[in-house]
Tab-separated table of N, CA and C in Angstrom:
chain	number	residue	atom	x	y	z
A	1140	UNK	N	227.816	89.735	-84.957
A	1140	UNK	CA	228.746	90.371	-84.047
A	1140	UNK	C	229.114	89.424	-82.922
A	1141	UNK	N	230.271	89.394	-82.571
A	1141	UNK	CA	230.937	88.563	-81.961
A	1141	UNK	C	230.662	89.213	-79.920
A	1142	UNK	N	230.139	88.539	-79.145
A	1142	UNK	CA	229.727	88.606	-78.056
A	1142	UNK	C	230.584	87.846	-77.072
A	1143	UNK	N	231.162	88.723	-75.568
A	1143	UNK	CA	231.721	87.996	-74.624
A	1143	UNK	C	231.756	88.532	-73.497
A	1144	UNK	N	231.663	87.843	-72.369
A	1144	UNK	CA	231.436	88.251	-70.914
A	1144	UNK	C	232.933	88.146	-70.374
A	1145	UNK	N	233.782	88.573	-69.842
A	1145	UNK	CA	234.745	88.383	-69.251
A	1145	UNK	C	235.049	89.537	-67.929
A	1146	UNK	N	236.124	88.781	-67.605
A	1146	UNK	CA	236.229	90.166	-66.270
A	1146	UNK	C	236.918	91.638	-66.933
A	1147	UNK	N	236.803	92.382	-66.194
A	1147	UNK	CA	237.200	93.954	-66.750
A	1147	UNK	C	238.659	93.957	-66.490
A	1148	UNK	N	239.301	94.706	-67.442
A	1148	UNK	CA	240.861	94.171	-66.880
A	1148	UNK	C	241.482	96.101	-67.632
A	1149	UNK	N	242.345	96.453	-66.853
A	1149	UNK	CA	243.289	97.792	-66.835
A	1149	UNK	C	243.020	98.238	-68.367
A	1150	UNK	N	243.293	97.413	-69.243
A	1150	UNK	CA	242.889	98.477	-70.468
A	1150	UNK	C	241.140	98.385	-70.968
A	1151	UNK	N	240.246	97.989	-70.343
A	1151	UNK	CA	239.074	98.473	-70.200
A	1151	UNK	C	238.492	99.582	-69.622
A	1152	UNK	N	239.370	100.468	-68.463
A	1152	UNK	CA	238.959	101.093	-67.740
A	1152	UNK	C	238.335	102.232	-68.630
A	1153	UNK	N	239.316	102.792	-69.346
A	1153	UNK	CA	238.848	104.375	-70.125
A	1153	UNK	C	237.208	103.970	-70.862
A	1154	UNK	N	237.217	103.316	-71.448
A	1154	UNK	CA	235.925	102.778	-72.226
A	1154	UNK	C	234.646	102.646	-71.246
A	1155	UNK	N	235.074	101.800	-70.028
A	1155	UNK	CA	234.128	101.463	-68.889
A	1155	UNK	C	233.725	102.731	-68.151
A	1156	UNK	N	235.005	103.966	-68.414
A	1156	UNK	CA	234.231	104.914	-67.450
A	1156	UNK	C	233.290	106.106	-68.157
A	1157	UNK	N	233.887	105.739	-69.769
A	1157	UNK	CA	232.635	106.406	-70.661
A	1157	UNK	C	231.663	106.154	-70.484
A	1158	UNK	N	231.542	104.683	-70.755
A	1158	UNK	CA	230.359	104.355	-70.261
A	1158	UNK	C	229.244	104.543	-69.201
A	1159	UNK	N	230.507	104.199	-68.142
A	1159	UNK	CA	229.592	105.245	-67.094
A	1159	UNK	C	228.814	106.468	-66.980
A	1160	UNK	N	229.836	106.759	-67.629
A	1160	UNK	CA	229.542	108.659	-67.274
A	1160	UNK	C	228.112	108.871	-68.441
A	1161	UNK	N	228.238	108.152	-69.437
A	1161	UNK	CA	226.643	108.158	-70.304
A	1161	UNK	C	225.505	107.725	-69.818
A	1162	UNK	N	225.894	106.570	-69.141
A	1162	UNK	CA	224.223	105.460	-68.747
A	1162	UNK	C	224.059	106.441	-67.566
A	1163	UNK	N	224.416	107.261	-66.520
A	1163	UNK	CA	224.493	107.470	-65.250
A	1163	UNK	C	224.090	108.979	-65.639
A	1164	UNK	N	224.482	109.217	-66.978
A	1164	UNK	CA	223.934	111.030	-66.865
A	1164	UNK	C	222.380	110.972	-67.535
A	1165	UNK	N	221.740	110.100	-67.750
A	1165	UNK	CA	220.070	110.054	-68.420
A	1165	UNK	C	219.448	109.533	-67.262
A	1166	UNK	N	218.219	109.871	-67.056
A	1166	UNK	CA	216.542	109.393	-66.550
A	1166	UNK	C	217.093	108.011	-66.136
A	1167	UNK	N	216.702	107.766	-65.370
A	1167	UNK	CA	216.279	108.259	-64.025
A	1167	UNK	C	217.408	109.059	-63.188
A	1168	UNK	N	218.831	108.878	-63.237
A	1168	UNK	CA	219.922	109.291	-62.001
A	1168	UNK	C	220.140	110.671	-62.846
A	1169	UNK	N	220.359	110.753	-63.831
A	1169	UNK	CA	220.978	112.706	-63.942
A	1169	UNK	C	221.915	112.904	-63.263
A	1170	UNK	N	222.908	112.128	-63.463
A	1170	UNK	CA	224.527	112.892	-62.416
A	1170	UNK	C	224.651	113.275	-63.407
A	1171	UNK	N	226.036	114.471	-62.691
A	1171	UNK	CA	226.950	114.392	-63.708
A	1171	UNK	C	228.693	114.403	-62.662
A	1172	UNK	N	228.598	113.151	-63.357
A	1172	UNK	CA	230.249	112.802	-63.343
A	1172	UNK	C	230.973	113.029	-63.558
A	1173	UNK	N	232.275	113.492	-63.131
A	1173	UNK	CA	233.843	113.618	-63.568
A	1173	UNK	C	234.159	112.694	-63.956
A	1174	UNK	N	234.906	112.407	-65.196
A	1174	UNK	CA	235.355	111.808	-65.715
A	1174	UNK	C	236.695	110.904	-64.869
A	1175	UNK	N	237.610	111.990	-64.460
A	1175	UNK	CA	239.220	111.363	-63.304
A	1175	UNK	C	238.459	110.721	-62.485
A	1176	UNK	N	236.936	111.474	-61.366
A	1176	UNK	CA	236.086	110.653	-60.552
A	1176	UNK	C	235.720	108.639	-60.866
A	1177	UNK	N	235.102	108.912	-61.761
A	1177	UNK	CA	234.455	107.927	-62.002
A	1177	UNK	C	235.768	106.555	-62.496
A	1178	UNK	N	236.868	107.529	-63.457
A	1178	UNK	CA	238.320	106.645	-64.031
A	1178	UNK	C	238.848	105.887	-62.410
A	1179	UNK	N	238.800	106.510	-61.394
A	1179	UNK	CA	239.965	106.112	-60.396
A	1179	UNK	C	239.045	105.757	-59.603
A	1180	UNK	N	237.727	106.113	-59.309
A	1180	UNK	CA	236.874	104.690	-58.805
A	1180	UNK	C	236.778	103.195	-59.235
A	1181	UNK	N	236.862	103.236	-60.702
A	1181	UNK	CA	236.888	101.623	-61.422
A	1181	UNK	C	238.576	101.008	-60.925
A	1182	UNK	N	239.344	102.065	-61.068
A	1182	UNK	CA	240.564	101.799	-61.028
A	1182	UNK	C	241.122	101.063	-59.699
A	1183	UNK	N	240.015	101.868	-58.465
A	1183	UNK	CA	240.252	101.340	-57.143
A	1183	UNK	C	239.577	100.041	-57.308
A	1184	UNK	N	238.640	99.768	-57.425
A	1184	UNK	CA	238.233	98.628	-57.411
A	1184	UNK	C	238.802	97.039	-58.469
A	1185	UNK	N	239.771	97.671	-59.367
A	1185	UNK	CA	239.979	96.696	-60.168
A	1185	UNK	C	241.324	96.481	-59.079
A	1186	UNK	N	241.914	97.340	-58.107
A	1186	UNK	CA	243.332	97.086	-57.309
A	1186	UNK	C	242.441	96.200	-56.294
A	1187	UNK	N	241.322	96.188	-55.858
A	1187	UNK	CA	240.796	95.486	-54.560
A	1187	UNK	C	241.193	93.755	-55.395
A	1188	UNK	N	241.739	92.699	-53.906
A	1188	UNK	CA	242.370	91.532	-53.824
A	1188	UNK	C	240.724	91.014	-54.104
A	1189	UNK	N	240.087	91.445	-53.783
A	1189	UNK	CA	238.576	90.298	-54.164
A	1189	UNK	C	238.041	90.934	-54.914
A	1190	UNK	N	238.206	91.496	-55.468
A	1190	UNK	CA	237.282	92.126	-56.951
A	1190	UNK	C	236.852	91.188	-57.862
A	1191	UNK	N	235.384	91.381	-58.529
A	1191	UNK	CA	234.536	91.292	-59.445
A	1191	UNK	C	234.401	91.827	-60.169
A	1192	UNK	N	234.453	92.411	-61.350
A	1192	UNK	CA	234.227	93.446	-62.024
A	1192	UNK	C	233.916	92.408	-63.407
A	1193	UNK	N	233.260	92.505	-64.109
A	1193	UNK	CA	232.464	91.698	-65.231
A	1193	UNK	C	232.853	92.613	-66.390
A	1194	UNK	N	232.592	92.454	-67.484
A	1194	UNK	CA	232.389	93.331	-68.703
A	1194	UNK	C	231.740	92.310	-69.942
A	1195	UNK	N	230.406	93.088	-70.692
A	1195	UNK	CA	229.781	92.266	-71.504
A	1195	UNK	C	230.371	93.266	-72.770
A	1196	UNK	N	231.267	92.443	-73.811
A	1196	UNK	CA	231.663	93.084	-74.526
A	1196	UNK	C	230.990	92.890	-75.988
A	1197	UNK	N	230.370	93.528	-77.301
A	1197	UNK	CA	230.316	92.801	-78.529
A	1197	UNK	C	231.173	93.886	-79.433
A	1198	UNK	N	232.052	92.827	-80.146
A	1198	UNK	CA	233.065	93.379	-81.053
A	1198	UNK	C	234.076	94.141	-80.531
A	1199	UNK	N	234.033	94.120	-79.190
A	1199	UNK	CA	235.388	94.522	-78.346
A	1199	UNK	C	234.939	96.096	-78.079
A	1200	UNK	N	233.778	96.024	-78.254
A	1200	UNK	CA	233.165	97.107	-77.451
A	1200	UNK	C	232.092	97.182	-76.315
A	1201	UNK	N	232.641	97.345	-75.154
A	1201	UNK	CA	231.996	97.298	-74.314
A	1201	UNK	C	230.296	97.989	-73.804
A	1202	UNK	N	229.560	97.082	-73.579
A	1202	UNK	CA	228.041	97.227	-73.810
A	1202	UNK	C	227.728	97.187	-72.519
A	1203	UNK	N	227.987	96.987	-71.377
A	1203	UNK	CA	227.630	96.705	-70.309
A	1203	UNK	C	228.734	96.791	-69.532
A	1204	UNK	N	228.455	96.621	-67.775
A	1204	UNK	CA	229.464	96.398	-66.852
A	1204	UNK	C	228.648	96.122	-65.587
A	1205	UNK	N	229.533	94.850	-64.668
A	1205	UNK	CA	229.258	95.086	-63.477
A	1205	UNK	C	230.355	95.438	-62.485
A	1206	UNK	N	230.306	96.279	-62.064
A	1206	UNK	CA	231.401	96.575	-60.721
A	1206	UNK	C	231.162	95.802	-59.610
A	1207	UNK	N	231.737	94.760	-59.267
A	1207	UNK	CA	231.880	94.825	-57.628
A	1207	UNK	C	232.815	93.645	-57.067
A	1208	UNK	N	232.724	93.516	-55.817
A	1208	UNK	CA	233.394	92.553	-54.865
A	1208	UNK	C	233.090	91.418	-54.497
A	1209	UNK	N	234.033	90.813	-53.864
A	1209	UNK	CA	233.409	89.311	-52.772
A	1209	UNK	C	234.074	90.148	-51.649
A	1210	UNK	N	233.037	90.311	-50.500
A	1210	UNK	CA	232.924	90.787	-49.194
A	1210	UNK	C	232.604	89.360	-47.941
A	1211	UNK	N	233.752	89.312	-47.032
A	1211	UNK	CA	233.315	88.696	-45.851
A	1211	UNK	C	231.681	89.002	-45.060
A	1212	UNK	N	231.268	87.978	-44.576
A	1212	UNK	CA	230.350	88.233	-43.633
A	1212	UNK	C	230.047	87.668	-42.599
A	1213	UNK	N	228.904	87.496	-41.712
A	1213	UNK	CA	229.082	86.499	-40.399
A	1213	UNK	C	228.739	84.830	-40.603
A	1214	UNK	N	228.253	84.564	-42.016
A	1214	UNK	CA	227.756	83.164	-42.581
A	1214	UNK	C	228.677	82.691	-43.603
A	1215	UNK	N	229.822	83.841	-44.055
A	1215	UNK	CA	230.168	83.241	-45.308
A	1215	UNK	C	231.541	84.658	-45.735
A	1216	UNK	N	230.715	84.068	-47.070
A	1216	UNK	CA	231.305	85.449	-48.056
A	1216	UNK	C	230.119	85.644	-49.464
A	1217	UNK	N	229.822	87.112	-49.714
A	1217	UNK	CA	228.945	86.974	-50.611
A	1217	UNK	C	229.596	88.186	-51.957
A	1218	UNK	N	229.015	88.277	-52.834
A	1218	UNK	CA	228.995	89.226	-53.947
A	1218	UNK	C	228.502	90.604	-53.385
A	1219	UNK	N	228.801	91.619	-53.271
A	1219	UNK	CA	228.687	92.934	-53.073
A	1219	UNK	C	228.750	93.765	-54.762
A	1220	UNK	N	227.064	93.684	-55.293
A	1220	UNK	CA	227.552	94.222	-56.751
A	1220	UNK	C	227.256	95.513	-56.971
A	1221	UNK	N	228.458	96.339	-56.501
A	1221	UNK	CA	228.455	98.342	-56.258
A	1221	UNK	C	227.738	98.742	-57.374
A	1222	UNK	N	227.954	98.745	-59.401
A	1222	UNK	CA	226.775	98.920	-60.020
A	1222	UNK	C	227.048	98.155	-60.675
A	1223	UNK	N	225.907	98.323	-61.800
A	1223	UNK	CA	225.358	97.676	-63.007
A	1223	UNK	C	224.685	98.155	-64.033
A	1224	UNK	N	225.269	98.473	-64.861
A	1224	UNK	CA	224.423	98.959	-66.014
A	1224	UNK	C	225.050	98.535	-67.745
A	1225	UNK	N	224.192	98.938	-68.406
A	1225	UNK	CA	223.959	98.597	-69.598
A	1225	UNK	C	224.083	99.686	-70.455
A	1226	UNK	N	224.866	99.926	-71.584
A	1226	UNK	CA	224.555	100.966	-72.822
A	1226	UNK	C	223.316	101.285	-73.119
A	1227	UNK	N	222.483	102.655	-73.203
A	1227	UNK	CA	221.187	102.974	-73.697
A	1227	UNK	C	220.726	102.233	-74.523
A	1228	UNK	N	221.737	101.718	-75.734
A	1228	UNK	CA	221.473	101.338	-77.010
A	1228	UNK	C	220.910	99.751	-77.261
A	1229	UNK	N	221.401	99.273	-75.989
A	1229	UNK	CA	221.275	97.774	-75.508
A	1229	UNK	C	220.263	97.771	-74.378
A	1230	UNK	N	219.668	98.360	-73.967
A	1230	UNK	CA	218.889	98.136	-73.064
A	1230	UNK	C	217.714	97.205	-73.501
A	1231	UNK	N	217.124	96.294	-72.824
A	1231	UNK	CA	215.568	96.212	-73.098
A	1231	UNK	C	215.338	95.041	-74.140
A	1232	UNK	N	217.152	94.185	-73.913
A	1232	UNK	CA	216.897	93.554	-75.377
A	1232	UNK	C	217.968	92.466	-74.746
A	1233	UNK	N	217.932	91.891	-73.067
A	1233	UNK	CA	218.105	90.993	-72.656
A	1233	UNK	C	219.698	90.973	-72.564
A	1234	UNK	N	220.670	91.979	-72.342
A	1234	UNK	CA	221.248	92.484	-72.550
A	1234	UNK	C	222.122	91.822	-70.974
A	1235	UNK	N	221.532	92.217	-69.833
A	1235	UNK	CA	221.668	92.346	-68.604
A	1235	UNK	C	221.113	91.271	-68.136
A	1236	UNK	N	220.076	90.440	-68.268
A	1236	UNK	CA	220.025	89.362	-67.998
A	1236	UNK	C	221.329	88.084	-68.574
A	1237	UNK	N	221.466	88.490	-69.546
A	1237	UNK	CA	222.699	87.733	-69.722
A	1237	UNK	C	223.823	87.610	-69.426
A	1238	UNK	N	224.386	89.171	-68.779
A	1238	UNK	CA	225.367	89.279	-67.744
A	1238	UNK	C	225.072	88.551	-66.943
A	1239	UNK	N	224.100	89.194	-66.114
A	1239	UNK	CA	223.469	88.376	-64.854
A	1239	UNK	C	223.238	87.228	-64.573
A	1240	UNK	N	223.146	86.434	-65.369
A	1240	UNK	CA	223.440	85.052	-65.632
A	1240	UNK	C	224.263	84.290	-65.497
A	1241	UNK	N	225.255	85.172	-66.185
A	1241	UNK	CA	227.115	84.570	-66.342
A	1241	UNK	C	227.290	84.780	-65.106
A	1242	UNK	N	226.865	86.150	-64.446
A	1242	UNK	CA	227.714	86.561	-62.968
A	1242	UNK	C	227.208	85.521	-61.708
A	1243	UNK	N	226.062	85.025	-61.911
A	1243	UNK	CA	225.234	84.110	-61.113
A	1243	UNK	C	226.389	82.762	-61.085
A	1244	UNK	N	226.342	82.178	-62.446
A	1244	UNK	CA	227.449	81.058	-62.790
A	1244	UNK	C	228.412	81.121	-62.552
A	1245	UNK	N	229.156	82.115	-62.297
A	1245	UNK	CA	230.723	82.183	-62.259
A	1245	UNK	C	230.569	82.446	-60.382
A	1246	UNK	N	229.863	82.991	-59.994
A	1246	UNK	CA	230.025	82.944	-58.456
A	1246	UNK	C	229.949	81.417	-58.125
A	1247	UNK	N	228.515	81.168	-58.382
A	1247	UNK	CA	228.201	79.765	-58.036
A	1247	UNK	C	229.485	78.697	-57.966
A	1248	UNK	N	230.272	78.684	-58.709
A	1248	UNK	CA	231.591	77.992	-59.578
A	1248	UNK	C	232.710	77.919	-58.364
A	1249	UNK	N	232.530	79.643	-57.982
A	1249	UNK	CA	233.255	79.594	-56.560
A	1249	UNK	C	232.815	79.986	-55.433
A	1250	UNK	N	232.158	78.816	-54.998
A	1250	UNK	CA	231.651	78.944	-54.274
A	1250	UNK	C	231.327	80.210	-52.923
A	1251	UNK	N	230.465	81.189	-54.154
A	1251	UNK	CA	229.877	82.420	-53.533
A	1251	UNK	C	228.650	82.411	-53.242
A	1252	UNK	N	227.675	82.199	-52.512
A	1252	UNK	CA	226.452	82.215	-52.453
A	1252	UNK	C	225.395	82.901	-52.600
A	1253	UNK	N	225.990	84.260	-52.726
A	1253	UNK	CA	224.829	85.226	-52.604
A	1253	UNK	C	225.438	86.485	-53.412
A	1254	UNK	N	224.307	87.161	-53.547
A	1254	UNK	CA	224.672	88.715	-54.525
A	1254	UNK	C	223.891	89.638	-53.819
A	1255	UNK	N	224.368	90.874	-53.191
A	1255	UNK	CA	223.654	91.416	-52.463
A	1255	UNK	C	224.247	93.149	-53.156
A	1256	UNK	N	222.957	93.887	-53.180
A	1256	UNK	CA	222.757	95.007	-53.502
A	1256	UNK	C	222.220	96.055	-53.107
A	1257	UNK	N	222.349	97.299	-53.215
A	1257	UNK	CA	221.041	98.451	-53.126
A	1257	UNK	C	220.860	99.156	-54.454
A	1258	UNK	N	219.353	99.340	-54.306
A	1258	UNK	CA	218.957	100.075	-55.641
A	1258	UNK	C	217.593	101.214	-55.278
A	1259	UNK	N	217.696	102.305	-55.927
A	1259	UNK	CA	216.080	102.945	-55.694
A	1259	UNK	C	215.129	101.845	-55.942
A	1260	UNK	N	214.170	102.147	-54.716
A	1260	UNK	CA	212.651	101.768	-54.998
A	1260	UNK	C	211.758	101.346	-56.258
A	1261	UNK	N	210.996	101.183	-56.279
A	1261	UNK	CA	209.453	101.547	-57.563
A	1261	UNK	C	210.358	102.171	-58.914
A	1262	UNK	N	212.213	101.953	-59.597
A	1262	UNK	CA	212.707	102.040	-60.521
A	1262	UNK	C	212.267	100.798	-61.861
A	1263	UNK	N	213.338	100.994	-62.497
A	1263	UNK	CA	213.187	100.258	-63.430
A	1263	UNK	C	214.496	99.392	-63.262
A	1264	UNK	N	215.224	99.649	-62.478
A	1264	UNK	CA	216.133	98.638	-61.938
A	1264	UNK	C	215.762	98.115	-60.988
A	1265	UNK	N	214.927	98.340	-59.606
A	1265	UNK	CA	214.257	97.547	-59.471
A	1265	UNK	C	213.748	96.352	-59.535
A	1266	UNK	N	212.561	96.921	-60.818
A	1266	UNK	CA	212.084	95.410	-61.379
A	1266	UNK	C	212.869	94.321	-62.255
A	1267	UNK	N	213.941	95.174	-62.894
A	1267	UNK	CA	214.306	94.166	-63.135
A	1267	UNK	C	215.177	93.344	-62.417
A	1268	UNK	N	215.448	93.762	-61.514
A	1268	UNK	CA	216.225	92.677	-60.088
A	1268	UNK	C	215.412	91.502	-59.620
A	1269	UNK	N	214.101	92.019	-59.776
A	1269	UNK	CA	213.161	91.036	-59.164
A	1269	UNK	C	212.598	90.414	-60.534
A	1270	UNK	N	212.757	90.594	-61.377
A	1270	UNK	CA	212.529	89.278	-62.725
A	1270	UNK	C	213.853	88.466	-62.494
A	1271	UNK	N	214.879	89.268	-61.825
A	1271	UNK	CA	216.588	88.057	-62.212
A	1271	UNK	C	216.072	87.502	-60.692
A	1272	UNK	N	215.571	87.229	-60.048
A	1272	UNK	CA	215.562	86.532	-58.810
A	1272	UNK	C	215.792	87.263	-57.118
A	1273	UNK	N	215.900	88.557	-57.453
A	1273	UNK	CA	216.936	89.053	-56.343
A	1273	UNK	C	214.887	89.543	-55.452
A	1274	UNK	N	215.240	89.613	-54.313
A	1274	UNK	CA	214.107	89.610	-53.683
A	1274	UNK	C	214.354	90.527	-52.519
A	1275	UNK	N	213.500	91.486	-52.239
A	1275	UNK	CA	213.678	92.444	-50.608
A	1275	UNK	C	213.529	92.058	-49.622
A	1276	UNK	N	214.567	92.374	-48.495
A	1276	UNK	CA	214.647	91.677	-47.353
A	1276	UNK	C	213.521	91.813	-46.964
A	1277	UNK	N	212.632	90.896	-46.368
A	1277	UNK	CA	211.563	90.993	-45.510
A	1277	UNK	C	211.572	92.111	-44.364
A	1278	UNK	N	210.475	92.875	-44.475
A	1278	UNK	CA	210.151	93.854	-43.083
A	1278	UNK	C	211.700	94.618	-42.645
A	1279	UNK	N	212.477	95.098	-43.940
A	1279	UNK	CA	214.039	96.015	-44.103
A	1279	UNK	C	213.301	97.162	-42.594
A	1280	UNK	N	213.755	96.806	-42.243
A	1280	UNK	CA	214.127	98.284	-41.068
A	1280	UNK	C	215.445	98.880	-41.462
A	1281	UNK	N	216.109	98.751	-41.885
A	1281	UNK	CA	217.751	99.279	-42.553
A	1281	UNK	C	217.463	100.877	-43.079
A	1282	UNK	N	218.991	101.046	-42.499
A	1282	UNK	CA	218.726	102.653	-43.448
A	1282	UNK	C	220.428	102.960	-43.944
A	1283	UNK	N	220.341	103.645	-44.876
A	1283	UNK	CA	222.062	103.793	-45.778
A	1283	UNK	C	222.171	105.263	-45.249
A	1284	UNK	N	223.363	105.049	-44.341
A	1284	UNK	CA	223.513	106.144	-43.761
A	1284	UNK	C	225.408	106.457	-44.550
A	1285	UNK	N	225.228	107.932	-44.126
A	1285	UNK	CA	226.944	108.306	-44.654
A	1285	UNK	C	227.121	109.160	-43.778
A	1286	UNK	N	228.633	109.034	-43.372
A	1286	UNK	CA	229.104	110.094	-42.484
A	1286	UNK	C	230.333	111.258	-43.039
A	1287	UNK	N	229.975	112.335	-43.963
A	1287	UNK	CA	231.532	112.653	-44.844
A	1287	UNK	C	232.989	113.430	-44.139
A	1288	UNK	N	233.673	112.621	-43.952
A	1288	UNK	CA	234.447	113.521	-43.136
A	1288	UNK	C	235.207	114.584	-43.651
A	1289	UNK	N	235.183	114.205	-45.575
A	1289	UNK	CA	236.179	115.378	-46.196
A	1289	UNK	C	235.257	116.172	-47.527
């Protein structure tokens, strides 16, 4: 089977937000997603001028995805990667490290320095952040706050 990493592009979206809506409704998260929700979130982000958005495809079916941005900051500009996930079916079988890899290389390339994220605790995403290199801020006093106005 024929394997490729490329960026996510307008006729990926419907496929990418299946996807979503499967990996995101099992153990550990249990949402459940709207479908228009989740379609016109990818959709906003594929209109953002600095968008990232990855897709690990085999046989032109999409197995994976990463969503996210290049965000300004006070040192630079870094990777902001909103999610990441993998098909059930592909999990556990190096799947995501190999995204993660490409996405590492292709920043590096332009000159992005950093990949910065949030994830639950003691998960299984988690650890595997910290086998790809990604490490917790020392002594985080931080807290993810939301304010909803609608």
């Amino acid at each position: 089977m024929k394997s490729e990493i490329t960026f996510l592009t307008d006729e990926d979206i419907a496929q990418a937000t299946a996807l979503y809506i499967d990996v995101f409704s099992k153990a550990p998260w249990c949402e459940q997603n709207d479908y228009d929700d989740i379609f016109r979130y990818i959709t906003r982000l594929l209109e953002m001028n600095t968008n990232r958005c990855y897709v690990y495809k085999k046989s032109d079916h999409i197995i994976a995805l990463a969503l996210g941005y290049v965000k300004p900051w006070h040192l630079g500009v870094e990777y902001q990667l909103d999610n990441f996930f993998v098909d059930a079916n592909y999990q556990g079988q190096g799947v995501g490290t190999e995204l993660l890899a490409s996405i590492k290389n292709d920043l590096i390339q332009n000159d992005i320095p950093a990949i910065i994220l949030e994830t639950e605790m003691h998960t299984p995403a988690e650890k595997f952040y910290r086998r790809n290199g990604f490490e917790g801020l020392a002594q985080q006093r931080s807290l993810a706050l939301i304010c909803q106005l609608i």
